[in-house]
Amino acid sequence: MAKILVFVEQRDGEVRKASFQAISEAKRQGAEVIAVLPGSGIAAAAAALGTWGAETVYVADDPNLALYSAEGYSEVVAKAVETVQPSAIFFAGTAMGRDLAPRLAARLGVGALADVVALTSDGEVFTARRPVYSGKAFATATTAGKTPQVISLRPNVFAAEELGGAGEVVALDGLDLSIRAVVKELIAAGGGELDVAEADIIVSGGRGIKGPENFALIKSLADALGGAVGASRAAVDAGWISHSHQVGQTGKVVSPSLYIACGISGAIQHLAGMSSSKVIVAINTDPDAPIFKIADYGVVGDLFDVIPPMVEAIKAL
Ligand SMILES: Cc1cc2nc3c(=O)[nH]c(=O)nc-3n(C[C@H](O)[C@H](O)[C@H](O)COP(=O)(O)OP(=O)(O)OC[C@H]3O[C@@H](n4cnc5c(N)ncnc54)[C@H](O)[C@@H]3O)c2cc1C
């Protein structure tokens, strides 16, 4: 049976949803699933990973690993690779996973497959489907030669399934944690706002919302649906909202269950960040706006007329 090592990402002891998705996908591939979890004060998080399908959980619990550093975390994963000898290593394609996966691949001298949206295997070697040219096309790729294959999975594309059960938690010893570049403090922007990268529902505003004050309207719809607020680059560049909300090629790549684009034309660079959303709704005054080409539902209309009754109707429901 193939062995897949899954890098598990946590913040303040809370495991990211995208890591559960990575564990579940490893399980669906019929492999023995082994998790590796770096951090500090993470005993409870480690113990809970068994219910998601991790048979063994290697834990590196150390104050030096409280905050992410590429150097420290790649040391932990490399040590787990040495111990487990997996045929593949899965990462969630979050900002951390996108930083760590190529670094680890370079350290191990193996190939990496990034931003994967579908996987097949012949029992040993994985072949991945991944978007290229800002999502205009898909490439089918594999890595040649050496294992383990390093694979990062696009968040929210693969389902997370809690299976029940328990995994064996093992402390990872013999680590060299002499980290040269240390992160001293992490200050979260936006005080507790739901991150678009994690959200299951996103309502985004673009240049069509006319000004920063009208993000209140976008937020009212997002709040009614329990979702997060996203934005096009035009809105971010205009200074109407912070870059942490930007969706697209130079923003965040999202795959929520529902994406509502309000006053967004649908430029290719925006689509690159959201076209894998499960259901896309567009509200735009221009019936020829490119966003309608990929929308499942379209409303040709003025967002200032369309959104308020939508919010009322959702609240009533
Ligand atoms: C290298 C590069 C990287 C980029 N990265 C990104 C990225 O990450 N994310 C991103 O979004 N863009 C990105 N862009 C920019 C992208 O090309 C577009 O310029 C941008 O997405 C346009 O934003 P928008 O749709 O909000 O604005 P516009 O294209 O100006 O569209 C505004 C839309 O609002 C509609 N509208 C106007 N008034 C109303 C109303 N009252 N009600 C309803 N609809 C209305 C209009 O019909 C129009 O379709 C990038 C560009 C480059 C070159």
mmCIF file of N, CA and C in Angstrom, residues 97-161:
data_model
loop_
_atom_site.group_PDB
_atom_site.id
_atom_site.type_symbol
_atom_site.label_atom_id
_atom_site.label_comp_id
_atom_site.label_asym_id
_atom_site.label_seq_id
_atom_site.Cartn_x
_atom_site.Cartn_y
_atom_site.Cartn_z
ATOM 1 N N GLY A 97 1.395 26.409 2.332
ATOM 2 C CA GLY A 97 1.693 25.231 1.520
ATOM 3 C C GLY A 97 2.426 25.607 0.241
ATOM 4 N N ARG A 98 2.044 26.746 -0.339
ATOM 5 C CA ARG A 98 2.696 27.171 -1.590
ATOM 6 C C ARG A 98 4.131 27.614 -1.337
ATOM 7 N N ASP A 99 4.413 28.033 -0.110
ATOM 8 C CA ASP A 99 5.776 28.432 0.242
ATOM 9 C C ASP A 99 6.630 27.197 0.555
ATOM 10 N N LEU A 100 6.016 26.271 1.282
ATOM 11 C CA LEU A 100 6.764 25.137 1.823
ATOM 12 C C LEU A 100 7.010 24.020 0.805
ATOM 13 N N ALA A 101 5.995 23.707 -0.017
ATOM 14 C CA ALA A 101 6.096 22.547 -0.914
ATOM 15 C C ALA A 101 7.301 22.651 -1.867
ATOM 16 N N PRO A 102 7.476 23.770 -2.588
ATOM 17 C CA PRO A 102 8.627 23.828 -3.497
ATOM 18 C C PRO A 102 9.964 23.812 -2.757
ATOM 19 N N ARG A 103 9.985 24.403 -1.557
ATOM 20 C CA ARG A 103 11.223 24.403 -0.777
ATOM 21 C C ARG A 103 11.613 22.965 -0.402
ATOM 22 N N LEU A 104 10.598 22.208 0.001
ATOM 23 C CA LEU A 104 10.862 20.821 0.380
ATOM 24 C C LEU A 104 11.287 20.000 -0.837
ATOM 25 N N ALA A 105 10.604 20.243 -1.970
ATOM 26 C CA ALA A 105 10.952 19.507 -3.191
ATOM 27 C C ALA A 105 12.410 19.775 -3.561
ATOM 28 N N ALA A 106 12.824 21.035 -3.444
ATOM 29 C CA ALA A 106 14.216 21.376 -3.773
ATOM 30 C C ALA A 106 15.165 20.695 -2.796
ATOM 31 N N ARG A 107 14.789 20.688 -1.527
ATOM 32 C CA ARG A 107 15.637 20.064 -0.499
ATOM 33 C C ARG A 107 15.791 18.562 -0.746
ATOM 34 N N LEU A 108 14.697 17.918 -1.208
ATOM 35 C CA LEU A 108 14.738 16.472 -1.439
ATOM 36 C C LEU A 108 15.217 16.133 -2.849
ATOM 37 N N GLY A 109 15.308 17.162 -3.705
ATOM 38 C CA GLY A 109 15.740 16.922 -5.091
ATOM 39 C C GLY A 109 14.701 16.161 -5.897
ATOM 40 N N VAL A 110 13.410 16.445 -5.635
ATOM 41 C CA VAL A 110 12.331 15.755 -6.365
ATOM 42 C C VAL A 110 11.431 16.801 -7.044
ATOM 43 N N GLY A 111 10.507 16.309 -7.884
ATOM 44 C CA GLY A 111 9.612 17.213 -8.597
ATOM 45 C C GLY A 111 8.398 17.581 -7.759
ATOM 46 N N ALA A 112 7.741 18.700 -8.127
ATOM 47 C CA ALA A 112 6.555 19.137 -7.399
ATOM 48 C C ALA A 112 5.419 19.431 -8.375
ATOM 49 N N LEU A 113 4.203 19.109 -7.940
ATOM 50 C CA LEU A 113 3.002 19.407 -8.721
ATOM 51 C C LEU A 113 2.173 20.377 -7.874
ATOM 52 N N ALA A 114 1.966 21.593 -8.382
ATOM 53 C CA ALA A 114 1.323 22.630 -7.565
ATOM 54 C C ALA A 114 -0.105 22.904 -8.022
ATOM 55 N N ASP A 115 -0.944 23.323 -7.055
ATOM 56 C CA ASP A 115 -2.301 23.800 -7.345
ATOM 57 C C ASP A 115 -3.137 22.745 -8.078
ATOM 58 N N VAL A 116 -3.057 21.537 -7.583
ATOM 59 C CA VAL A 116 -3.702 20.397 -8.238
ATOM 60 C C VAL A 116 -5.206 20.399 -7.948
ATOM 61 N N VAL A 117 -6.018 20.117 -9.001
ATOM 62 C CA VAL A 117 -7.474 20.083 -8.814
ATOM 63 C C VAL A 117 -8.060 18.677 -9.008
ATOM 64 N N ALA A 118 -7.262 17.734 -9.530
ATOM 65 C CA ALA A 118 -7.707 16.338 -9.633
ATOM 66 C C ALA A 118 -6.465 15.451 -9.689
ATOM 67 N N LEU A 119 -6.607 14.251 -9.117
ATOM 68 C CA LEU A 119 -5.458 13.337 -9.042
ATOM 69 C C LEU A 119 -5.846 11.936 -9.460
ATOM 70 N N THR A 120 -5.000 11.292 -10.229
ATOM 71 C CA THR A 120 -5.175 9.864 -10.480
ATOM 72 C C THR A 120 -3.844 9.196 -10.167
ATOM 73 N N SER A 121 -3.893 7.880 -9.968
ATOM 74 C CA SER A 121 -2.635 7.197 -9.692
ATOM 75 C C SER A 121 -2.687 5.775 -10.232
ATOM 76 N N ASP A 122 -1.521 5.233 -10.559
ATOM 77 C CA ASP A 122 -1.472 3.835 -11.007
ATOM 78 C C ASP A 122 -1.161 2.931 -9.811
ATOM 79 N N GLY A 123 -1.377 3.473 -8.621
ATOM 80 C CA GLY A 123 -1.083 2.721 -7.407
ATOM 81 C C GLY A 123 0.236 3.160 -6.790
ATOM 82 N N GLU A 124 1.074 3.782 -7.614
ATOM 83 C CA GLU A 124 2.377 4.237 -7.105
ATOM 84 C C GLU A 124 2.655 5.689 -7.473
ATOM 85 N N VAL A 125 2.456 6.013 -8.760
ATOM 86 C CA VAL A 125 2.823 7.349 -9.232
ATOM 87 C C VAL A 125 1.562 8.161 -9.515
ATOM 88 N N PHE A 126 1.545 9.403 -9.007
ATOM 89 C CA PHE A 126 0.381 10.265 -9.218
ATOM 90 C C PHE A 126 0.516 11.083 -10.491
ATOM 91 N N THR A 127 -0.635 11.277 -11.149
ATOM 92 C CA THR A 127 -0.732 12.192 -12.280
ATOM 93 C C THR A 127 -1.754 13.247 -11.869
ATOM 94 N N ALA A 128 -1.417 14.500 -12.115
ATOM 95 C CA ALA A 128 -2.246 15.586 -11.602
ATOM 96 C C ALA A 128 -2.825 16.433 -12.721
ATOM 97 N N ARG A 129 -4.020 16.949 -12.478
ATOM 98 C CA ARG A 129 -4.622 17.926 -13.371
ATOM 99 C C ARG A 129 -4.504 19.265 -12.664
ATOM 100 N N ARG A 130 -3.993 20.260 -13.391
ATOM 101 C CA ARG A 130 -3.814 21.569 -12.757
ATOM 102 C C ARG A 130 -4.053 22.676 -13.769
ATOM 103 N N PRO A 131 -4.662 23.783 -13.309
ATOM 104 C CA PRO A 131 -4.933 24.879 -14.233
ATOM 105 C C PRO A 131 -3.646 25.597 -14.646
ATOM 106 N N VAL A 132 -3.602 25.998 -15.903
ATOM 107 C CA VAL A 132 -2.463 26.795 -16.408
ATOM 108 C C VAL A 132 -3.008 28.006 -17.167
ATOM 109 N N TYR A 133 -2.146 28.948 -17.473
ATOM 110 C CA TYR A 133 -2.549 30.181 -18.183
ATOM 111 C C TYR A 133 -3.765 30.820 -17.505
ATOM 112 N N SER A 134 -3.630 31.082 -16.198
ATOM 113 C CA SER A 134 -4.688 31.720 -15.413
ATOM 114 C C SER A 134 -6.015 30.977 -15.505
ATOM 115 N N GLY A 135 -5.959 29.667 -15.593
ATOM 116 C CA GLY A 135 -7.175 28.865 -15.596
ATOM 117 C C GLY A 135 -7.807 28.723 -16.973
ATOM 118 N N LYS A 136 -7.147 29.225 -18.019
ATOM 119 C CA LYS A 136 -7.714 29.112 -19.375
ATOM 120 C C LYS A 136 -7.628 27.687 -19.900
ATOM 121 N N ALA A 137 -6.694 26.926 -19.376
ATOM 122 C CA ALA A 137 -6.507 25.543 -19.829
ATOM 123 C C ALA A 137 -6.084 24.694 -18.638
ATOM 124 N N PHE A 138 -6.154 23.382 -18.830
ATOM 125 C CA PHE A 138 -5.678 22.465 -17.793
ATOM 126 C C PHE A 138 -4.525 21.647 -18.353
ATOM 127 N N ALA A 139 -3.547 21.394 -17.521
ATOM 128 C CA ALA A 139 -2.433 20.528 -17.919
ATOM 129 C C ALA A 139 -2.513 19.250 -17.101
ATOM 130 N N THR A 140 -2.168 18.142 -17.729
ATOM 131 C CA THR A 140 -2.049 16.877 -17.004
ATOM 132 C C THR A 140 -0.563 16.603 -16.878
ATOM 133 N N ALA A 141 -0.109 16.459 -15.639
ATOM 134 C CA ALA A 141 1.341 16.379 -15.444
ATOM 135 C C ALA A 141 1.687 15.344 -14.389
ATOM 136 N N THR A 142 2.901 14.842 -14.489
ATOM 137 C CA THR A 142 3.421 13.999 -13.420
ATOM 138 C C THR A 142 4.881 14.368 -13.199
ATOM 139 N N THR A 143 5.476 13.834 -12.159
ATOM 140 C CA THR A 143 6.889 14.121 -11.931
ATOM 141 C C THR A 143 7.685 12.906 -12.400
ATOM 142 N N ALA A 144 8.863 13.160 -12.867
ATOM 143 C CA ALA A 144 9.660 12.049 -13.395
ATOM 144 C C ALA A 144 10.634 11.548 -12.340
ATOM 145 N N GLY A 145 10.855 10.257 -12.357
ATOM 146 C CA GLY A 145 11.966 9.700 -11.584
ATOM 147 C C GLY A 145 11.714 9.573 -10.112
ATOM 148 N N LYS A 146 12.453 10.386 -9.358
ATOM 149 C CA LYS A 146 12.552 10.141 -7.917
ATOM 150 C C LYS A 146 11.268 10.358 -7.147
ATOM 151 N N THR A 147 11.077 9.624 -6.079
ATOM 152 C CA THR A 147 10.000 9.867 -5.124
ATOM 153 C C THR A 147 10.634 10.418 -3.842
ATOM 154 N N PRO A 148 9.866 11.009 -2.958
ATOM 155 C CA PRO A 148 8.419 11.193 -2.996
ATOM 156 C C PRO A 148 8.002 12.326 -3.941
ATOM 157 N N GLN A 149 6.781 12.184 -4.483
ATOM 158 C CA GLN A 149 6.224 13.278 -5.260
ATOM 159 C C GLN A 149 5.683 14.326 -4.282
ATOM 160 N N VAL A 150 5.976 15.581 -4.549
ATOM 161 C CA VAL A 150 5.473 16.674 -3.705
ATOM 162 C C VAL A 150 4.263 17.286 -4.426
ATOM 163 N N ILE A 151 3.126 17.295 -3.740
ATOM 164 C CA ILE A 151 1.868 17.673 -4.409
ATOM 165 C C ILE A 151 1.111 18.672 -3.531
ATOM 166 N N SER A 152 0.749 19.830 -4.091
ATOM 167 C CA SER A 152 -0.115 20.738 -3.322
ATOM 168 C C SER A 152 -1.493 20.783 -3.962
ATOM 169 N N LEU A 153 -2.532 20.681 -3.103
ATOM 170 C CA LEU A 153 -3.917 20.570 -3.560
ATOM 171 C C LEU A 153 -4.621 21.909 -3.391
ATOM 172 N N ARG A 154 -5.308 22.336 -4.438
ATOM 173 C CA ARG A 154 -6.048 23.604 -4.328
ATOM 174 C C ARG A 154 -7.107 23.485 -3.235
ATOM 175 N N PRO A 155 -7.142 24.454 -2.293
ATOM 176 C CA PRO A 155 -8.130 24.379 -1.213
ATOM 177 C C PRO A 155 -9.568 24.392 -1.753
ATOM 178 N N ASN A 156 -10.440 23.698 -1.033
ATOM 179 C CA ASN A 156 -11.894 23.661 -1.297
ATOM 180 C C ASN A 156 -12.286 22.959 -2.584
ATOM 181 N N VAL A 157 -11.361 22.272 -3.216
ATOM 182 C CA VAL A 157 -11.709 21.478 -4.397
ATOM 183 C C VAL A 157 -11.993 20.038 -3.971
ATOM 184 N N PHE A 158 -11.224 19.546 -3.010
ATOM 185 C CA PHE A 158 -11.363 18.170 -2.542
ATOM 186 C C PHE A 158 -12.185 18.179 -1.246
ATOM 187 N N ALA A 159 -13.142 17.259 -1.158
ATOM 188 C CA ALA A 159 -14.023 17.244 0.014
ATOM 189 C C ALA A 159 -13.300 16.724 1.249
ATOM 190 N N ALA A 160 -13.632 17.297 2.409
ATOM 191 C CA ALA A 160 -13.125 16.779 3.686
ATOM 192 C C ALA A 160 -14.188 15.860 4.273
ATOM 193 N N GLU A 161 -13.772 14.673 4.705
ATOM 194 C CA GLU A 161 -14.735 13.712 5.262
ATOM 195 C C GLU A 161 -14.231 13.220 6.609
#
